[in-house]
Amino acid sequence: MTGHNPSMYVTGHTRRQPSIRDVASAAGVSYQTVSRVINDHPSVKPATRERVNRVIEELGFRRSATALALASGRSRNVTVLTANTTHYGHASVLRGVEEAARKAAYAVGVGVLEADDEQAVAAALQRAGDSAGGLIVIAYDPVGVAALAAVDSEIPVVGVVETPDHEPPPDRPWVWTDDHQAAYDATAHLLALGHRTVHYVAIPSSTCRLSARTNGWRRALEDAGAPVPEALQGAWGPGSGHEAGLLLAGDAEVTAVLCGNDDLALGVMRALYQAGRSVPGEVSVVGFDDAPYSAYLTPSLTTVRLDFTGLGRAAFDLLHGVLTEATPVAPHSAAVPELVIRESTARPA
């Protein structure tokens, strides 16, 4: 049962997707057996189930979420609510959700949150609720936080959040990365190189409190007995980083800068270049997120790698556990960041 390929299913010059009967024929079973495998029916022998699943994978058979919902009697839809679909973190979380949902034969819809006022959030939640299934809310900004808090208690939901300062409700699992430790480690790396202190350009926080990244940076400086300069508040994009970089470039005491994301670091590096200050010869720069372009800048960017895609997969897995009641749902799930050292950091001159 090997070597199957969707290209074998050709009518005239038109390639078609393999059907459930194609899978049955290739696996040597009835199409009813294939249907039972797809719907996780317990009456299928393990060896048969394994053979059918292998053929499904080899043929590239696409299981219809609508058909599965009709067969199982439950919705196989998930809606992701987010205020942004273009920023690297948000988009990568979406990708992870879609990857995990596809494997489980769930359909994924996306609802864009346009404003954080109560009426707009309620309208977005109403639209998402109309599709049934469960919700995943990306709460990296105030509108996402407002939406997550407003979800009806009867709707299954998982939040993708900033590092929280308290445990999530037991029936409302969250996923996050340990931004506090990541910022601490990045700051400690710069101090270990010999920099007297580290300046910080922050991304916006999803709440009124200081973000975990800001707190991690500050804690590392305090633990080392280093001066704690005032953090510069940035936005999300490189333009904001450029503005902050121009301010920092004018201060000869600045030799190390930690940025709240890679876009800010990109802007800071451009501003330093325009001011005639070399990276890393005069100023070391560290980013956050490990966006795809970070390894290809000149110099390549030292940054914190965050597995946003894995975070999206974890969010779907938690929600899937709630929807199917198949496995106990953990109160939270955290992804471990990794400091990736490249060319933009060095010992101070």
Coordinates of C-alpha atoms in Angstrom, one line a residue:
M1 CA 0.0 0.0 0.0
T2 CA 2.7 2.5 -0.9
G3 CA 3.5 4.9 -3.7
H4 CA 0.0 6.3 -4.2
N5 CA -0.2 9.8 -5.6
P6 CA -3.2 12.2 -6.2
S7 CA -1.9 12.6 -9.8
M8 CA -3.3 9.1 -10.6
Y9 CA -6.8 10.5 -10.3
V10 CA -7.0 12.2 -13.7
T11 CA -10.0 12.6 -15.9
G12 CA -9.0 13.8 -19.4
H13 CA -6.6 16.6 -18.6
T14 CA -8.2 17.5 -15.3
R15 CA -6.7 16.3 -12.0
R16 CA -9.2 15.7 -9.3
Q17 CA -9.0 15.2 -5.6
P18 CA -9.2 11.5 -4.5
S19 CA -12.5 10.5 -3.1
I20 CA -13.4 8.2 -0.1
R21 CA -14.0 5.4 -2.6
D22 CA -10.5 5.9 -4.0
V23 CA -9.1 5.5 -0.5
A24 CA -11.2 2.4 0.1
S25 CA -10.0 0.8 -3.2
A26 CA -6.3 1.5 -2.4
A27 CA -6.6 0.3 1.2
G28 CA -8.6 -2.8 0.2
V29 CA -11.5 -2.1 2.4
S30 CA -15.1 -0.8 2.0
Y31 CA -15.9 2.9 1.8
Q32 CA -18.0 2.4 5.0
T33 CA -14.8 1.3 6.8
V34 CA -13.0 4.4 5.6
S35 CA -15.9 6.5 6.9
R36 CA -15.6 4.8 10.3
V37 CA -11.9 5.5 10.4
I38 CA -12.4 9.2 9.5
N39 CA -15.0 9.5 12.2
D40 CA -12.9 7.7 14.9
H41 CA -15.4 4.9 15.2
P42 CA -14.2 2.4 17.8
S43 CA -15.2 -0.7 15.8
V44 CA -12.2 -0.6 13.5
K45 CA -9.2 -2.9 14.0
P46 CA -6.0 -1.0 14.8
A47 CA -4.2 -2.5 11.8
T48 CA -7.0 -1.6 9.5
R49 CA -7.1 1.9 10.9
E50 CA -3.4 2.4 10.5
R51 CA -3.6 1.1 6.9
V52 CA -6.4 3.4 6.0
N53 CA -4.8 6.5 7.6
R54 CA -1.6 5.7 5.7
V55 CA -3.4 5.6 2.4
I56 CA -5.3 8.8 3.3
E57 CA -1.9 10.5 3.8
E58 CA -0.3 9.0 0.7
L59 CA -3.2 10.0 -1.6
G60 CA -3.6 13.4 -0.1
F61 CA -7.3 12.8 0.6
R62 CA -8.9 15.8 2.1
R63 CA -11.6 15.0 4.7
S64 CA -14.6 17.4 4.5
A65 CA -15.2 19.2 7.8
T66 CA -18.8 19.7 6.8
A67 CA -19.3 15.9 6.2
L68 CA -17.6 15.0 9.4
A69 CA -19.8 17.4 11.3
L70 CA -22.9 15.8 9.9
A71 CA -21.6 12.4 10.6
S72 CA -20.5 13.0 14.2
G73 CA -23.3 15.3 15.2
R74 CA -21.0 18.1 16.4
S75 CA -19.5 21.2 14.8
R76 CA -16.0 20.9 13.5
N77 CA -15.4 24.7 13.1
V78 CA -13.0 27.0 15.0
T79 CA -12.9 30.7 14.7
V80 CA -9.8 32.8 15.5
L81 CA -10.5 36.3 16.6
T82 CA -7.6 38.7 16.2
A83 CA -7.0 42.5 15.7
N84 CA -4.2 41.9 13.3
T85 CA -3.4 39.3 10.6
T86 CA -0.2 40.8 9.2
H87 CA 2.2 41.2 12.2
Y88 CA 4.6 38.3 12.4
G89 CA 3.4 36.9 15.8
H90 CA -0.3 37.1 15.0
A91 CA 0.1 35.6 11.5
S92 CA 2.3 32.8 12.8
V93 CA -0.2 31.9 15.5
L94 CA -2.9 31.7 12.8
R95 CA -0.7 29.4 10.8
G96 CA -0.2 27.1 13.7
V97 CA -3.9 27.0 14.4
E98 CA -4.7 26.2 10.8
E99 CA -2.0 23.4 10.7
A100 CA -3.3 21.7 13.7
A101 CA -7.0 22.1 12.7
R102 CA -6.3 20.7 9.2
K103 CA -4.9 17.5 10.7
A104 CA -8.0 17.1 12.9
A105 CA -10.3 17.9 9.9
Y106 CA -11.6 21.1 11.4
A107 CA -12.4 24.2 9.4
V108 CA -10.9 27.5 10.6
G109 CA -12.5 30.9 10.2
V110 CA -10.9 34.3 11.0
G111 CA -12.7 37.2 12.6
V112 CA -10.9 40.6 12.6
L113 CA -11.5 42.7 15.7
E114 CA -11.7 46.3 14.5
A115 CA -12.2 48.2 17.7
D116 CA -12.1 47.6 21.5
D117 CA -15.3 49.4 22.4
E118 CA -18.0 47.2 23.9
Q119 CA -20.4 47.3 20.9
A120 CA -17.7 46.4 18.3
V121 CA -16.4 43.5 20.4
A122 CA -20.0 42.2 21.0
A123 CA -20.7 42.3 17.2
A124 CA -17.5 40.4 16.5
L125 CA -18.3 37.8 19.1
Q126 CA -21.8 37.5 17.7
R127 CA -20.5 36.8 14.2
A128 CA -18.0 34.2 15.5
G129 CA -20.8 32.6 17.6
D130 CA -23.0 32.1 14.5
S131 CA -20.4 29.7 13.1
A132 CA -20.7 27.4 16.2
G133 CA -17.6 25.4 17.2
G134 CA -15.0 27.0 19.5
L135 CA -13.0 30.2 19.7
I136 CA -9.4 31.1 19.8
V137 CA -8.7 34.7 20.8
I138 CA -5.3 36.3 20.1
A139 CA -5.1 38.8 22.9
Y140 CA -1.8 40.5 22.3
D141 CA -3.5 44.0 22.3
P142 CA -6.3 45.7 24.2
V143 CA -9.0 44.8 21.7
G144 CA -8.0 41.1 21.9
V145 CA -8.0 41.3 25.7
A146 CA -11.5 42.9 25.7
A147 CA -12.8 40.2 23.4
L148 CA -11.4 37.3 25.4
A149 CA -13.0 38.8 28.6
A150 CA -16.3 39.2 26.9
V151 CA -16.7 35.6 25.5
D152 CA -19.9 33.9 26.9
S153 CA -19.1 31.4 29.6
E154 CA -20.9 28.6 27.6
I155 CA -18.6 29.0 24.5
P156 CA -15.4 26.9 24.5
V157 CA -12.5 29.4 24.2
V158 CA -8.7 29.4 24.4
G159 CA -6.7 32.7 24.7
V160 CA -3.3 33.3 23.2
V161 CA -2.0 36.0 25.6
E162 CA 1.0 37.9 26.9
T163 CA 2.8 36.3 29.8
P164 CA 0.1 36.7 32.5
D165 CA 0.7 37.7 36.1
H166 CA -1.9 35.3 37.4
E167 CA -3.2 31.8 36.6
P168 CA -6.0 31.7 34.0
P169 CA -9.5 30.5 35.0
P170 CA -9.5 26.6 35.2
D171 CA -12.2 26.4 32.5
R172 CA -10.6 29.0 30.2
P173 CA -7.1 27.7 29.2
W174 CA -4.5 30.2 27.9
V175 CA -1.3 29.7 26.0
W176 CA 1.7 32.1 26.1
T177 CA 5.5 32.3 25.9
D178 CA 7.7 33.1 28.8
D179 CA 8.5 36.7 27.7
H180 CA 9.8 37.7 31.1
Q181 CA 12.5 35.1 31.1
A182 CA 13.3 35.7 27.5
A183 CA 13.9 39.4 28.0
Y184 CA 15.9 38.7 31.2
D185 CA 18.2 36.3 29.2
A186 CA 18.6 38.7 26.3
T187 CA 19.5 41.6 28.7
A188 CA 21.9 39.3 30.7
H189 CA 23.6 38.3 27.5
L190 CA 24.4 42.0 26.7
L191 CA 25.6 42.7 30.2
A192 CA 27.8 39.6 30.1
L193 CA 29.5 41.0 27.0
G194 CA 30.6 43.9 29.2
H195 CA 28.0 46.6 28.5
R196 CA 27.4 48.9 31.5
T197 CA 23.6 48.9 30.9
V198 CA 21.0 48.1 28.3
H199 CA 18.5 50.5 26.8
Y200 CA 15.0 49.2 25.9
V201 CA 12.5 50.1 23.1
A202 CA 9.2 48.6 24.1
I203 CA 6.2 47.3 22.0
P204 CA 2.8 48.2 23.3
S205 CA 1.4 46.1 26.1
S206 CA -2.0 44.4 25.9
T207 CA -3.0 45.8 29.3
C208 CA -2.2 48.9 31.3
R209 CA 0.5 47.2 33.3
L210 CA 4.1 46.9 32.1
S211 CA 4.6 44.0 29.8
A212 CA 6.5 40.9 30.8
R213 CA 9.3 41.8 28.4
T214 CA 9.7 45.2 30.0
N215 CA 9.7 43.6 33.5
G216 CA 12.2 40.9 32.4
W217 CA 14.6 43.6 31.1
R218 CA 14.3 45.7 34.2
R219 CA 14.8 42.7 36.5
A220 CA 18.0 41.6 34.8
L221 CA 19.4 45.1 35.2
E222 CA 18.5 45.3 38.8
D223 CA 19.9 41.8 39.6
A224 CA 23.2 42.8 38.0
G225 CA 23.3 46.2 39.8
A226 CA 23.3 48.0 36.5
P227 CA 21.7 51.4 35.9
V228 CA 18.1 51.2 34.7
P229 CA 17.5 53.8 32.0
E230 CA 14.0 54.9 31.1
A231 CA 12.4 52.6 28.5
L232 CA 11.3 54.2 25.2
Q233 CA 7.8 53.3 24.3
G234 CA 7.5 52.2 20.6
A235 CA 4.7 51.0 18.5
W236 CA 4.8 47.7 16.4
G237 CA 6.6 48.7 13.2
P238 CA 10.1 49.7 12.1
G239 CA 9.1 53.4 11.8
S240 CA 8.6 53.6 15.5
G241 CA 12.0 51.9 16.0
H242 CA 13.6 54.4 13.7
E243 CA 12.3 57.3 15.8
A244 CA 13.6 55.7 19.0
G245 CA 16.9 54.9 17.3
L246 CA 17.5 58.5 16.4
L247 CA 17.1 59.5 20.0
L248 CA 19.4 56.7 21.2
A249 CA 22.0 57.4 18.5
G250 CA 22.6 60.9 19.9
D251 CA 23.7 59.6 23.3
A252 CA 27.3 58.4 23.3
E253 CA 26.6 56.4 26.5
V254 CA 24.3 54.1 24.6
T255 CA 26.2 50.9 23.7
A256 CA 23.4 48.2 23.9
V257 CA 19.7 48.2 22.9
L258 CA 17.1 45.6 23.5
C259 CA 14.0 45.9 21.2
G260 CA 10.5 44.6 21.9
N261 CA 10.3 43.0 18.4
D262 CA 12.5 42.6 15.3
D263 CA 10.6 45.3 13.4
L264 CA 11.7 47.8 16.1
A265 CA 15.2 46.5 15.9
L266 CA 15.2 47.0 12.2
G267 CA 14.3 50.7 12.6
V268 CA 16.8 51.2 15.4
M269 CA 19.7 49.7 13.3
R270 CA 18.8 52.0 10.4
A271 CA 18.8 55.0 12.6
L272 CA 22.2 54.1 14.1
Y273 CA 23.6 53.6 10.5
Q274 CA 22.3 57.0 9.5
A275 CA 23.9 58.6 12.6
G276 CA 27.3 57.0 11.7
R277 CA 27.2 54.5 14.7
S278 CA 28.2 51.0 13.7
V279 CA 26.4 47.8 14.8
P280 CA 27.9 46.0 16.7
G281 CA 31.1 48.0 16.7
E282 CA 29.7 50.9 18.7
V283 CA 26.2 49.7 19.6
S284 CA 24.9 46.1 20.1
V285 CA 21.2 45.5 19.2
V286 CA 18.9 42.6 20.1
G287 CA 15.4 41.9 18.8
F288 CA 12.5 39.8 19.7
D289 CA 10.5 37.1 17.7
D290 CA 13.1 35.9 15.2
A291 CA 11.1 37.1 12.2
P292 CA 12.2 35.3 8.9
Y293 CA 14.3 38.3 7.7
S294 CA 16.3 38.6 10.9
A295 CA 19.0 36.2 9.8
Y296 CA 19.5 38.0 6.5
L297 CA 20.1 41.6 7.8
T298 CA 23.6 43.1 7.7
P299 CA 24.6 42.5 10.3
S300 CA 22.4 39.5 11.1
L301 CA 20.2 40.2 14.1
T302 CA 20.7 38.6 17.5
T303 CA 17.1 38.0 18.7
V304 CA 14.8 35.9 20.8
R305 CA 13.2 33.1 18.9
L306 CA 9.5 32.6 19.8
D307 CA 7.7 29.6 18.4
F308 CA 4.4 31.4 17.5
T309 CA 3.4 28.6 15.1
G310 CA 3.8 26.0 17.9
L311 CA 1.8 28.3 20.2
G312 CA -1.0 28.3 17.6
R313 CA -0.9 24.5 17.5
A314 CA -1.0 24.3 21.2
A315 CA -4.0 26.6 21.3
F316 CA -5.9 24.4 18.9
D317 CA -4.9 21.3 20.8
L318 CA -6.3 22.7 24.0
L319 CA -9.5 23.8 22.4
H320 CA -9.9 20.4 20.6
G321 CA -9.6 18.8 24.1
V322 CA -12.4 21.0 25.3
L323 CA -14.6 20.4 22.3
T324 CA -14.2 16.6 22.3
E325 CA -13.7 16.0 26.0
A326 CA -11.1 13.5 24.8
T327 CA -8.3 14.5 27.1
P328 CA -8.0 16.5 30.3
V329 CA -7.3 20.2 29.5
A330 CA -4.3 21.7 31.2
P331 CA -4.8 25.2 32.8
H332 CA -2.1 26.7 30.6
S333 CA 0.6 25.9 28.1
A334 CA 3.8 27.9 27.7
A335 CA 6.3 27.9 24.8
V336 CA 10.0 28.2 25.8
P337 CA 11.8 31.0 24.0
E338 CA 15.4 30.7 22.7
L339 CA 18.1 33.4 22.4
V340 CA 19.6 33.2 18.9
I341 CA 23.1 34.9 18.9
R342 CA 24.1 36.3 15.6
E343 CA 26.2 39.3 14.4
S344 CA 24.5 42.3 15.9
T345 CA 26.0 41.9 19.4
A346 CA 29.6 42.2 20.5
R347 CA 31.7 43.4 23.4
P348 CA 31.7 47.2 23.7
A349 CA 34.5 49.1 22.0

